[in-house]
XYZ file of C-alpha atoms in Angstrom:
674
model
C -22.720 9.037 -13.727
C -19.612 6.862 -13.444
C -20.240 4.221 -10.797
C -17.935 3.845 -7.797
C -16.670 0.396 -8.841
C -15.389 1.866 -12.129
C -13.783 4.830 -10.350
C -12.064 2.425 -7.940
C -10.699 0.389 -10.863
C -9.418 3.557 -12.524
C -7.728 4.814 -9.352
C -6.199 1.382 -8.614
C -4.725 1.207 -12.128
C -3.435 4.789 -12.190
C 0.267 5.448 -11.651
C 0.560 9.148 -10.955
C 4.168 9.401 -12.163
C 3.114 7.938 -15.540
C 0.222 10.378 -15.878
C 2.172 13.485 -14.923
C 5.193 12.179 -16.864
C 3.214 12.685 -20.082
C 3.185 16.437 -19.397
C 6.237 17.044 -17.188
C 9.809 15.763 -17.467
C 10.379 13.918 -14.179
C 13.553 12.543 -12.618
C 13.631 9.994 -9.795
C 14.941 11.251 -6.482
C 14.749 8.771 -3.627
C 11.194 7.505 -3.270
C 9.788 10.496 -5.190
C 10.036 12.031 -8.668
C 10.928 15.686 -9.209
C 10.580 18.156 -12.083
C 9.883 21.791 -12.946
C 6.344 22.794 -12.048
C 3.982 23.125 -15.056
C 1.849 25.658 -13.185
C 4.447 28.400 -12.776
C 7.797 29.366 -14.305
C 10.802 28.047 -12.395
C 14.396 27.098 -13.145
C 15.032 25.011 -10.022
C 12.669 22.002 -9.733
C 10.292 22.140 -6.789
C 7.507 19.917 -8.168
C 7.393 16.540 -6.365
C 5.442 13.400 -7.269
C 5.008 10.575 -4.736
C 4.139 7.211 -6.386
C 3.549 5.489 -3.040
C 1.009 8.097 -1.890
C -0.390 8.814 -5.364
C -0.079 12.592 -4.986
C 1.910 15.553 -6.339
C 2.948 18.787 -4.657
C 4.747 21.918 -5.827
C 6.678 23.566 -3.011
C 7.003 26.697 -5.113
C 3.436 27.685 -6.008
C 1.621 25.301 -3.666
C -0.354 23.285 -6.226
C -1.185 19.772 -4.980
C -3.513 16.864 -5.692
C -3.768 13.385 -7.182
C -3.748 12.267 -10.832
C -7.374 13.307 -11.374
C -6.749 16.720 -9.836
C -3.647 17.219 -12.001
C -5.605 16.574 -15.207
C -8.385 18.910 -14.050
C -5.891 21.725 -13.382
C -3.384 21.163 -16.183
C -5.726 20.097 -18.991
C -8.795 21.946 -17.677
C -10.856 18.771 -17.701
C -13.996 18.329 -15.679
C -13.906 15.568 -13.067
C -15.644 13.011 -15.339
C -13.435 13.984 -18.313
C -10.314 13.380 -16.216
C -11.618 9.945 -15.246
C -12.369 9.186 -18.907
C -8.799 10.184 -19.878
C -7.345 7.826 -17.251
C -9.729 5.027 -18.231
C -8.623 5.350 -21.858
C -4.945 5.327 -20.871
C -5.288 2.187 -18.752
C -7.809 0.440 -21.043
C -10.680 0.435 -18.562
C -14.204 0.376 -19.935
C -16.541 2.984 -18.471
C -20.232 2.317 -18.062
C -22.109 5.582 -17.823
C -25.550 5.503 -16.297
C -27.674 6.998 -13.587
C -27.674 4.995 -10.388
C -30.871 3.034 -10.036
C -32.404 2.006 -6.737
C -30.855 -1.418 -7.317
C -27.380 0.123 -7.747
C -27.827 2.157 -4.589
C -28.761 -1.037 -2.780
C -25.667 -2.723 -4.229
C -23.465 0.066 -2.893
C -24.978 -0.392 0.556
C -24.330 -4.122 0.259
C -20.694 -3.443 -0.677
C -20.243 -1.315 2.438
C -21.716 -4.160 4.479
C -19.127 -6.592 3.079
C -16.324 -4.268 4.157
C -17.775 -3.872 7.648
C -18.213 -7.596 8.335
C -14.717 -8.362 6.968
C -13.144 -5.793 9.288
C -15.285 -7.098 12.163
C -14.077 -10.656 11.463
C -10.409 -9.619 11.350
C -10.630 -7.923 14.751
C -12.451 -10.939 16.215
C -9.919 -13.475 14.896
C -7.005 -11.330 16.131
C -8.597 -10.882 19.542
C -8.921 -14.677 19.951
C -5.123 -15.033 19.794
C -4.592 -13.082 22.993
C -7.895 -13.188 24.840
C -9.116 -16.738 24.349
C -7.579 -19.806 25.977
C -7.811 -22.020 22.874
C -6.795 -19.150 20.597
C -3.599 -18.628 22.587
C -2.845 -22.326 23.070
C -3.323 -23.219 19.395
C -3.188 -20.151 17.153
C -0.683 -17.969 18.998
C 1.520 -20.974 19.804
C 1.661 -21.862 16.103
C 2.811 -18.369 15.127
C 5.403 -18.324 17.904
C 6.690 -21.748 16.816
C 7.160 -20.296 13.325
C 9.387 -17.654 14.927
C 6.950 -14.756 14.538
C 6.989 -11.998 17.158
C 3.870 -10.402 18.653
C 4.773 -7.164 16.891
C 4.788 -8.728 13.425
C 1.617 -10.727 14.248
C -0.177 -7.468 15.022
C 1.328 -5.640 12.042
C -0.247 -8.183 9.698
C -3.440 -8.560 11.765
C -3.012 -12.336 12.062
C -5.615 -14.333 13.971
C -7.253 -17.675 14.662
C -10.714 -19.115 13.956
C -11.857 -21.566 16.625
C -12.301 -25.185 15.582
C -16.058 -25.009 16.080
C -18.727 -25.377 13.402
C -20.408 -21.997 13.810
C -18.656 -20.044 16.569
C -17.841 -17.046 14.385
C -21.173 -17.113 12.534
C -23.153 -16.961 15.781
C -20.909 -14.200 17.113
C -21.446 -12.156 13.926
C -25.214 -12.734 14.068
C -25.310 -11.494 17.659
C -23.572 -8.332 16.484
C -26.204 -7.640 13.831
C -24.628 -9.065 10.653
C -27.029 -10.822 8.295
C -26.630 -14.307 6.841
C -26.619 -12.777 3.350
C -23.556 -10.630 4.117
C -21.760 -13.526 5.823
C -22.377 -15.776 2.825
C -21.304 -13.205 0.222
C -17.957 -12.614 1.940
C -17.479 -16.378 2.187
C -16.964 -16.218 5.953
C -19.909 -18.584 6.403
C -21.006 -21.455 4.165
C -24.723 -22.274 4.031
C -25.702 -25.735 2.810
C -28.791 -27.944 3.202
C -30.308 -25.626 5.767
C -27.169 -25.645 7.907
C -24.259 -23.235 8.243
C -20.636 -23.527 9.243
C -17.559 -21.299 9.462
C -15.418 -21.566 6.340
C -12.171 -21.038 8.275
C -12.831 -23.108 11.410
C -9.676 -24.508 13.020
C -7.335 -22.338 10.919
C -4.853 -19.562 11.584
C -5.966 -16.467 9.720
C -4.092 -14.182 7.331
C -6.258 -11.131 6.517
C -5.792 -9.655 3.052
C -5.785 -5.845 2.958
C -6.403 -3.363 0.165
C -3.729 -0.765 -0.604
C -5.618 1.660 1.638
C -5.724 -0.835 4.528
C -9.298 -2.148 4.311
C -9.871 -5.866 4.924
C -10.952 -7.547 1.677
C -10.750 -11.259 2.496
C -8.804 -13.986 4.277
C -6.459 -16.876 3.761
C -6.710 -19.600 6.410
C -4.089 -22.295 7.065
C -5.199 -25.555 8.667
C -3.283 -26.774 11.716
C -4.640 -30.320 11.946
C -3.260 -33.194 9.868
C -6.498 -34.084 8.045
C -5.459 -35.528 4.696
C -8.712 -34.599 2.970
C -8.649 -30.954 4.106
C -6.925 -28.319 1.979
C -3.803 -26.819 3.561
C -4.961 -23.295 2.675
C -8.508 -22.024 2.183
C -9.045 -18.565 0.706
C -12.032 -16.254 0.609
C -14.057 -16.662 -2.586
C -14.233 -13.744 -5.014
C -16.839 -11.185 -3.986
C -17.863 -7.600 -4.623
C -14.837 -6.416 -2.636
C -12.317 -9.225 -3.169
C -10.772 -10.490 -6.396
C -7.692 -12.611 -5.736
C -6.177 -11.924 -9.161
C -6.170 -8.170 -8.412
C -4.620 -8.362 -4.921
C -1.110 -8.928 -3.570
C -0.709 -10.264 -0.054
C 1.390 -7.901 2.065
C 1.289 -4.937 -0.342
C -0.416 -2.716 2.232
C 2.445 -3.325 4.697
C 5.179 -3.322 2.013
C 4.257 -0.449 -0.308
C 6.376 2.247 1.353
C 9.393 -0.080 1.700
C 9.088 -1.049 -1.979
C 9.048 2.592 -3.012
C 12.052 3.441 -0.789
C 14.130 0.457 -1.932
C 12.956 0.783 -5.552
C 12.664 -3.013 -5.567
C 10.014 -5.618 -4.789
C 10.657 -9.201 -3.671
C 7.972 -11.586 -4.920
C 7.502 -14.823 -2.946
C 5.031 -17.714 -3.061
C 3.307 -17.861 0.341
C 1.785 -15.707 3.064
C 4.142 -17.030 5.765
C 7.103 -16.230 3.488
C 5.929 -12.603 3.318
C 5.504 -12.258 7.085
C 8.845 -13.986 7.776
C 10.671 -11.757 5.268
C 9.215 -8.642 6.919
C 10.344 -9.859 10.328
C 13.822 -10.452 8.880
C 13.998 -6.819 7.797
C 13.150 -7.426 4.118
C 9.940 -5.406 4.236
C 9.619 -4.866 0.470
C 8.092 -8.339 -0.005
C 4.692 -9.445 -1.364
C 2.999 -12.639 -2.591
C 0.169 -13.472 -4.974
C -3.043 -14.417 -3.167
C -3.578 -18.121 -3.792
C -3.251 -17.794 -7.557
C -0.602 -17.736 -10.262
C 0.846 -14.281 -10.858
C -1.497 -12.099 -12.950
C -1.056 -8.993 -15.081
C -3.191 -6.995 -12.637
C -0.926 -7.954 -9.740
C 2.169 -6.950 -11.696
C 0.647 -3.549 -12.408
C 0.101 -3.093 -8.682
C 3.825 -3.618 -8.104
C 4.646 -1.323 -11.010
C 2.931 1.545 -9.209
C 5.850 1.496 -6.765
C 8.837 0.130 -8.706
C 9.748 -1.461 -12.061
C 12.291 -3.731 -10.336
C 11.184 -7.202 -9.208
C 13.223 -10.035 -7.742
C 11.397 -13.370 -7.832
C 12.117 -15.711 -4.891
C 11.104 -19.333 -5.338
C 11.995 -22.738 -3.920
C 14.935 -24.486 -5.574
C 12.950 -27.635 -6.472
C 11.523 -28.328 -9.936
C 8.103 -26.923 -9.014
C 9.686 -23.683 -7.819
C 11.748 -23.354 -10.996
C 8.673 -23.913 -13.183
C 6.724 -21.313 -11.176
C 9.561 -18.806 -11.651
C 9.665 -19.452 -15.413
C 5.895 -18.945 -15.699
C 5.887 -15.713 -13.705
C 8.765 -13.929 -15.367
C 7.476 -13.758 -18.939
C 4.450 -11.897 -17.593
C 6.731 -9.508 -15.708
C 8.761 -8.820 -18.864
C 5.588 -8.131 -20.844
C 4.749 -5.385 -18.352
C 8.195 -3.759 -18.840
C 9.518 -4.874 -15.458
C 13.216 -5.402 -14.728
C 13.392 -8.968 -13.433
C 15.920 -10.820 -11.332
C 15.679 -14.240 -9.691
C 16.894 -15.862 -6.470
C 16.493 -19.627 -6.018
C 16.831 -21.071 -2.533
C 18.581 -24.405 -1.914
C 16.417 -27.433 -2.641
C 13.969 -27.966 0.219
C 14.255 -24.380 1.475
C 11.980 -21.361 1.104
C 12.357 -17.788 2.448
C 10.616 -18.681 5.721
C 12.557 -21.870 6.458
C 15.852 -20.249 5.421
C 15.252 -17.275 7.732
C 14.352 -19.560 10.647
C 17.402 -21.763 10.097
C 20.061 -19.102 9.452
C 18.647 -15.797 10.748
C 17.857 -12.456 9.140
C 21.458 -11.347 8.522
C 22.382 -14.456 6.541
C 19.058 -14.319 4.685
C 19.749 -10.779 3.489
C 23.291 -11.770 2.505
C 21.961 -14.766 0.554
C 19.535 -12.530 -1.346
C 22.331 -10.099 -2.186
C 24.830 -12.688 -3.407
C 22.488 -15.111 -5.247
C 20.476 -12.623 -7.279
C 20.872 -12.966 -11.058
C 19.115 -11.541 -14.083
C 16.380 -13.762 -15.424
C 17.800 -14.450 -18.876
C 21.028 -15.693 -17.309
C 19.013 -17.801 -14.867
C 16.797 -19.249 -17.584
C 19.781 -20.071 -19.755
C 21.493 -21.848 -16.883
C 18.382 -23.859 -15.964
C 17.577 -24.929 -19.533
C 21.190 -25.844 -20.308
C 21.143 -28.430 -17.510
C 18.832 -30.645 -19.612
C 20.362 -30.477 -23.088
C 23.686 -32.288 -22.523
C 25.244 -32.466 -26.041
C 21.977 -32.657 -28.003
C 22.112 -30.014 -30.822
C 18.329 -30.188 -31.369
C 17.629 -29.462 -27.702
C 20.217 -26.674 -27.798
C 18.387 -25.058 -30.744
C 15.096 -25.314 -28.830
C 16.690 -23.710 -25.782
C 18.107 -20.925 -27.922
C 14.696 -20.155 -29.439
C 13.027 -20.260 -26.026
C 15.520 -17.757 -24.596
C 15.182 -15.485 -27.632
C 11.385 -15.549 -27.200
C 11.905 -14.268 -23.654
C 14.361 -11.552 -24.753
C 11.858 -10.431 -27.422
C 9.380 -9.537 -24.695
C 11.825 -7.093 -23.071
C 10.696 -3.595 -24.174
C 14.003 -1.758 -23.706
C 16.318 -1.991 -26.737
C 19.575 -1.542 -24.785
C 18.499 -4.160 -22.252
C 17.669 -6.591 -25.086
C 21.093 -6.086 -26.628
C 22.799 -6.788 -23.303
C 20.841 -10.031 -22.960
C 21.883 -11.026 -26.493
C 25.545 -10.583 -25.533
C 25.137 -12.691 -22.387
C 23.301 -15.451 -24.249
C 25.862 -15.437 -27.054
C 28.663 -15.987 -24.553
C 26.798 -18.619 -22.546
C 25.604 -20.694 -25.535
C 28.670 -20.031 -27.700
C 26.476 -18.742 -30.532
C 27.195 -15.761 -32.766
C 25.532 -12.490 -31.757
C 24.482 -11.992 -35.390
C 22.548 -15.272 -35.403
C 20.820 -14.374 -32.134
C 20.017 -10.866 -33.396
C 18.470 -12.258 -36.604
C 16.380 -14.731 -34.612
C 15.354 -11.926 -32.264
C 14.272 -9.686 -35.167
C 12.195 -12.514 -36.669
C 10.557 -13.282 -33.322
C 9.739 -9.616 -32.635
C 8.239 -9.229 -36.128
C 6.017 -12.273 -35.537
C 4.982 -10.891 -32.156
C 4.090 -7.519 -33.677
C 2.037 -9.174 -36.415
C 0.135 -11.306 -33.902
C -0.516 -8.266 -31.713
C -1.811 -6.254 -34.682
C -4.126 -9.085 -35.770
C -5.448 -9.417 -32.229
C -6.120 -5.673 -32.047
C -7.936 -5.788 -35.387
C -9.993 -8.736 -34.177
C -10.991 -6.878 -31.005
C -11.884 -3.683 -32.857
C -13.708 -5.472 -35.698
C -14.977 -8.790 -34.363
C -17.130 -9.434 -37.466
C -14.446 -8.845 -40.086
C -10.946 -10.127 -40.924
C -7.962 -7.785 -41.398
C -7.450 -6.899 -45.052
C -3.682 -7.258 -44.876
C -1.109 -9.139 -42.827
C 1.096 -6.077 -42.492
C 0.567 -3.941 -39.412
C -1.220 -0.640 -39.997
C -0.954 2.408 -37.784
C -3.995 2.851 -35.613
C -5.561 6.323 -35.397
C -4.721 8.277 -32.283
C -7.614 8.552 -29.860
C -6.572 12.071 -29.003
C -8.203 13.443 -32.137
C -11.642 12.093 -31.343
C -14.253 14.220 -29.665
C -14.868 13.325 -26.035
C -18.260 11.786 -25.390
C -20.599 13.695 -23.066
C -20.537 12.516 -19.503
C -22.664 13.663 -16.569
C -20.907 16.356 -14.552
C -19.489 15.487 -11.174
C -20.757 17.463 -8.186
C -17.094 18.126 -7.332
C -16.301 21.758 -8.279
C -13.021 22.845 -9.819
C -10.965 25.151 -7.603
C -7.794 27.059 -7.981
C -5.363 25.783 -5.378
C -3.782 28.480 -3.217
C -0.556 28.046 -1.350
C -0.686 25.936 1.794
C -1.769 27.231 5.174
C 1.102 25.670 7.101
C 2.072 27.169 10.425
C 4.588 30.001 10.262
C 3.983 31.159 13.847
C 6.330 29.285 16.195
C 3.459 28.916 18.662
C 1.571 26.785 16.116
C 4.392 24.498 14.976
C 3.482 21.968 17.680
C -0.121 21.907 16.407
C 1.205 21.211 12.921
C 3.234 18.276 14.239
C 0.094 16.686 15.697
C -1.684 16.989 12.337
C 1.365 15.638 10.468
C 1.330 12.519 12.648
C -2.419 12.048 12.098
C -2.183 12.376 8.317
C 0.899 10.212 7.807
C 0.576 7.606 10.557
C -3.009 7.770 11.861
C -3.808 4.142 10.985
C -0.475 2.758 12.223
C -0.650 0.941 15.560
C 1.795 1.393 18.439
C 1.992 -0.205 21.879
C 0.349 1.837 24.618
C 0.391 1.431 28.400
C -3.012 0.481 29.832
C -4.741 -1.247 32.742
C -6.648 -4.531 32.366
C -10.015 -5.407 33.923
C -8.302 -6.503 37.155
C -6.429 -3.217 37.464
C -3.072 -4.670 36.436
C -0.743 -2.705 34.132
C -0.506 -4.046 30.574
C 0.229 -2.886 27.027
C -2.222 -2.808 24.137
C -1.836 -1.957 20.465
C -3.808 1.104 19.350
C -3.902 3.210 16.157
C -2.076 6.520 16.505
C -5.224 8.440 15.501
C -7.149 6.848 18.379
C -4.403 7.760 20.874
C -4.186 11.391 19.707
C -7.969 11.855 19.655
C -8.268 10.365 23.146
C -5.459 12.531 24.598
C -6.797 15.770 23.144
C -10.491 15.069 23.764
C -9.981 13.871 27.364
C -8.189 17.108 28.274
C -10.721 19.199 26.316
C -7.968 20.821 24.241
C -8.349 22.591 20.903
C -6.177 24.055 18.152
C -5.517 27.761 17.709
C -5.169 27.213 13.957
C -8.715 26.801 12.596
C -7.575 24.671 9.652
C -5.675 22.268 11.912
C -8.782 22.034 14.095
C -10.848 21.186 11.008
C -8.463 18.378 10.002
C -8.366 17.075 13.568
C -12.180 17.022 13.623
C -12.190 14.760 10.532
C -10.031 12.197 12.337
C -11.916 12.605 15.621
C -15.261 11.916 13.932
C -13.835 8.898 12.078
C -12.372 7.423 15.289
C -15.459 8.024 17.426
C -17.801 6.648 14.740
C -15.525 3.676 13.909
C -15.198 4.780 10.282
C -12.181 4.571 7.894
C -9.652 7.357 8.436
C -9.193 10.035 5.734
C -6.518 8.941 3.223
C -4.468 10.572 0.461
C -7.307 10.376 -2.070
C -9.757 11.941 0.391
C -7.544 14.991 0.763
C -6.443 15.076 -2.882
C -10.049 15.382 -4.070
C -11.337 17.514 -1.191
C -13.318 20.490 -2.528
C -11.756 22.808 0.094
C -8.537 23.973 -1.652
C -6.844 25.242 1.523
C -7.499 22.024 3.432
C -6.435 19.924 0.437
C -3.219 21.831 -0.122
C -2.203 21.854 3.546
C -2.873 18.132 4.056
C -0.941 17.114 0.938
C 1.968 19.366 1.892
C 2.182 17.639 5.268
C 2.039 14.247 3.509
C 4.931 14.888 1.156
C 8.495 15.453 2.345
C 10.530 17.329 -0.290
C 13.831 16.441 1.372
C 15.330 13.035 0.599
C 18.804 11.786 1.450
C 20.389 9.920 -1.445
C 20.509 6.147 -0.692
C 23.773 5.927 -2.676
C 25.344 8.658 -0.549
C 24.253 6.880 2.643
C 25.676 3.613 1.334
C 29.024 5.207 0.442
C 29.261 6.884 3.863
C 28.032 3.717 5.630
C 25.387 5.736 7.462
C 22.101 4.290 8.710
C 19.387 6.935 9.116
C 16.443 5.677 11.190
C 13.038 6.525 9.758
C 10.326 8.019 11.934
C 8.615 4.607 11.939
C 11.502 3.140 13.971
C 10.856 5.477 16.889
C 7.214 6.317 16.268
C 5.999 5.694 19.816
C 8.527 8.078 21.383
C 7.836 10.638 18.645
C 4.116 10.381 19.390
C 4.573 10.766 23.144
C 6.893 13.758 22.778
C 4.597 15.492 20.268
C 1.488 15.105 22.466
C 3.328 16.235 25.601
C 4.785 19.255 23.809
C 1.307 20.118 22.494
C -0.026 20.020 26.062
C 2.950 21.987 27.409
C 2.324 24.810 24.935
C -1.360 24.865 25.828
C -0.460 25.139 29.536
C 1.951 27.988 28.770
C -0.778 29.833 26.875
C -3.112 29.407 29.839
C -0.368 30.687 32.168
C 0.073 33.782 29.987
C -3.664 34.383 30.086
C -3.659 33.853 33.847
C -0.800 36.356 34.313
C -2.667 38.977 32.272
C -5.831 38.453 34.324
C -3.844 38.717 37.569
C -2.301 42.039 36.504
C -5.684 43.518 35.717
C -7.608 41.968 38.655
C -8.660 44.270 41.530
C -11.009 41.929 43.412
C -9.191 40.079 46.259
C -11.453 37.012 46.024
C -10.865 36.708 42.269
C -7.135 37.154 42.837
C -7.099 34.177 45.244
C -8.898 32.015 42.663
C -6.491 33.093 39.912
C -3.478 32.370 42.127
C -4.807 28.861 42.863
C -5.292 28.296 39.135
C -1.751 29.482 38.482
C -0.326 27.084 41.055
C -2.240 24.171 39.528
C -1.144 25.076 35.971
C 2.474 25.448 37.095
C 2.426 21.992 38.694
C 0.968 20.435 35.538
C 3.630 22.174 33.427
C 6.338 20.928 35.780
C 5.065 17.337 35.456
C 4.993 17.534 31.655
C 8.508 19.022 31.508
C 9.821 16.218 33.718
C 8.281 13.665 31.323
C 9.960 15.502 28.449
C 13.277 15.746 30.375
C 13.206 19.521 30.005
C 14.263 22.146 32.521
C 12.210 25.298 33.110
C 14.300 28.446 33.595
């Protein structure tokens, strides 16, 4: 059996467009990729792949799933064989073994780490608005940094009271063990005493791509010289800082839509950029940029713009980061802010409009940037110029695309006044040395006890010819995927809209009118799934479409039991083919307006996220209106066939009540009944 940790690593590394691209010719269209379906003959492409959601869907034959499901259907692999194929592609080692009692206990422990982390995030966030010190210190700090309540809630920001063990005692009272608190790093135990790791700090929770809380970064507000400015969660079973990007959960859809990612240094920079409308922004989590973090970005776009401070430290950080980006075949550009400025301070000083304009006008390709920076130090020294030339060529040699390399050679030739032929020769020599080193390293890894027989690279045998090793079968059965069960009856379209909102935006929070403990009106932020479940359950409503009812029940049970909501992977690997196909169809929109066309026409099309609250209210009210109309039709039928005067009086009273409710709903919807 392949353990869950390995499966998670495989799924995190997998880019669905890369996997399917090995079997299907795909072209980018908006945020998606499109091609001719491999499961049926077609001339007009109707096969869509969504990198941001990690799913595919054919709107012709109805096939849908994730990367694992595609391999199972297209290559007729079993579930474990598909995982093995992906692990081989992304160089992930698989440990195959039966789960022991110890491993089962470890899995339970892992779940406990997730639960206490999510509990802590809600507690820290609650302190900002419902605790006097939390508001006076934590919330005031965020407001002074120019952050709105909306962006504070979007990122789940919070505050940990400046008390030795306030959070620890609160967690203990709620049933969390000292062992779990210590393993997440929320509490430090030393010499028989305990204290909160993040006491007196504003809190930045770090989310997984699916929205689960993995760890925290806490910024101190006092001026203690001995205290670190930022303290981060230690690595644990659920958190590895080198494999996480701060803000990716909030930015992933914007990155995919813009086909570009802005990479900044700090958490506050990310939040400030989002508030300024630059939502495709992430940061490394308290560590230098790593290969694993770059691959996370690459799942959504190959285009990265690095934003760093204009001082010497910022320039050095940019130079370190970019070689890694080039090695992962990313297209890299750089923006340096004026000395003493960073994205956050620049946005606060000049506003979001000028920030976006600065990003647009000061972006330059990295080779040009590196050449400019290095030339500032050489003056007229020919030796230093030769060193600069070699350093730039070493960077160009990392670029995988031949045409892109040639363009960089031309730019460097012009900038350094050096012949293109000389640069090309130096490039060829550097690339040959790189290839030789890579081959030697591969030989050393494959044969650690022996030296390569020759210095010349040898072709390595293709793994595709080897026999697959046996692997325990997964309990997940293989199914043929029928076409989706979407509503075609007009009377069920409104039910479909409810389910579409749940699947696509269930975890997203919107402001909702409420009443506080004193009976005063107020607004609170609630997940859309919780609002929908409450509205439908409170009125004891149900769906006519059995499949929609089944999907609603999944979300209802998750909300009522305080469990994670179903996500794309849950539906993509669901053994029920009709449920899987319907859910994935509702997730993926085959219609995309070309960004270039919008730009040429100077048209701004608001996304559903910009008016999500009104969309939610209208959808729920329409759902209720249709239910009332169905009850009125039933009532009219019963009246026509009723012969008992007493029953007729009861039915007439019911009709009056239903009519009044319908009238109220129509007024809220601004609709007129004829």
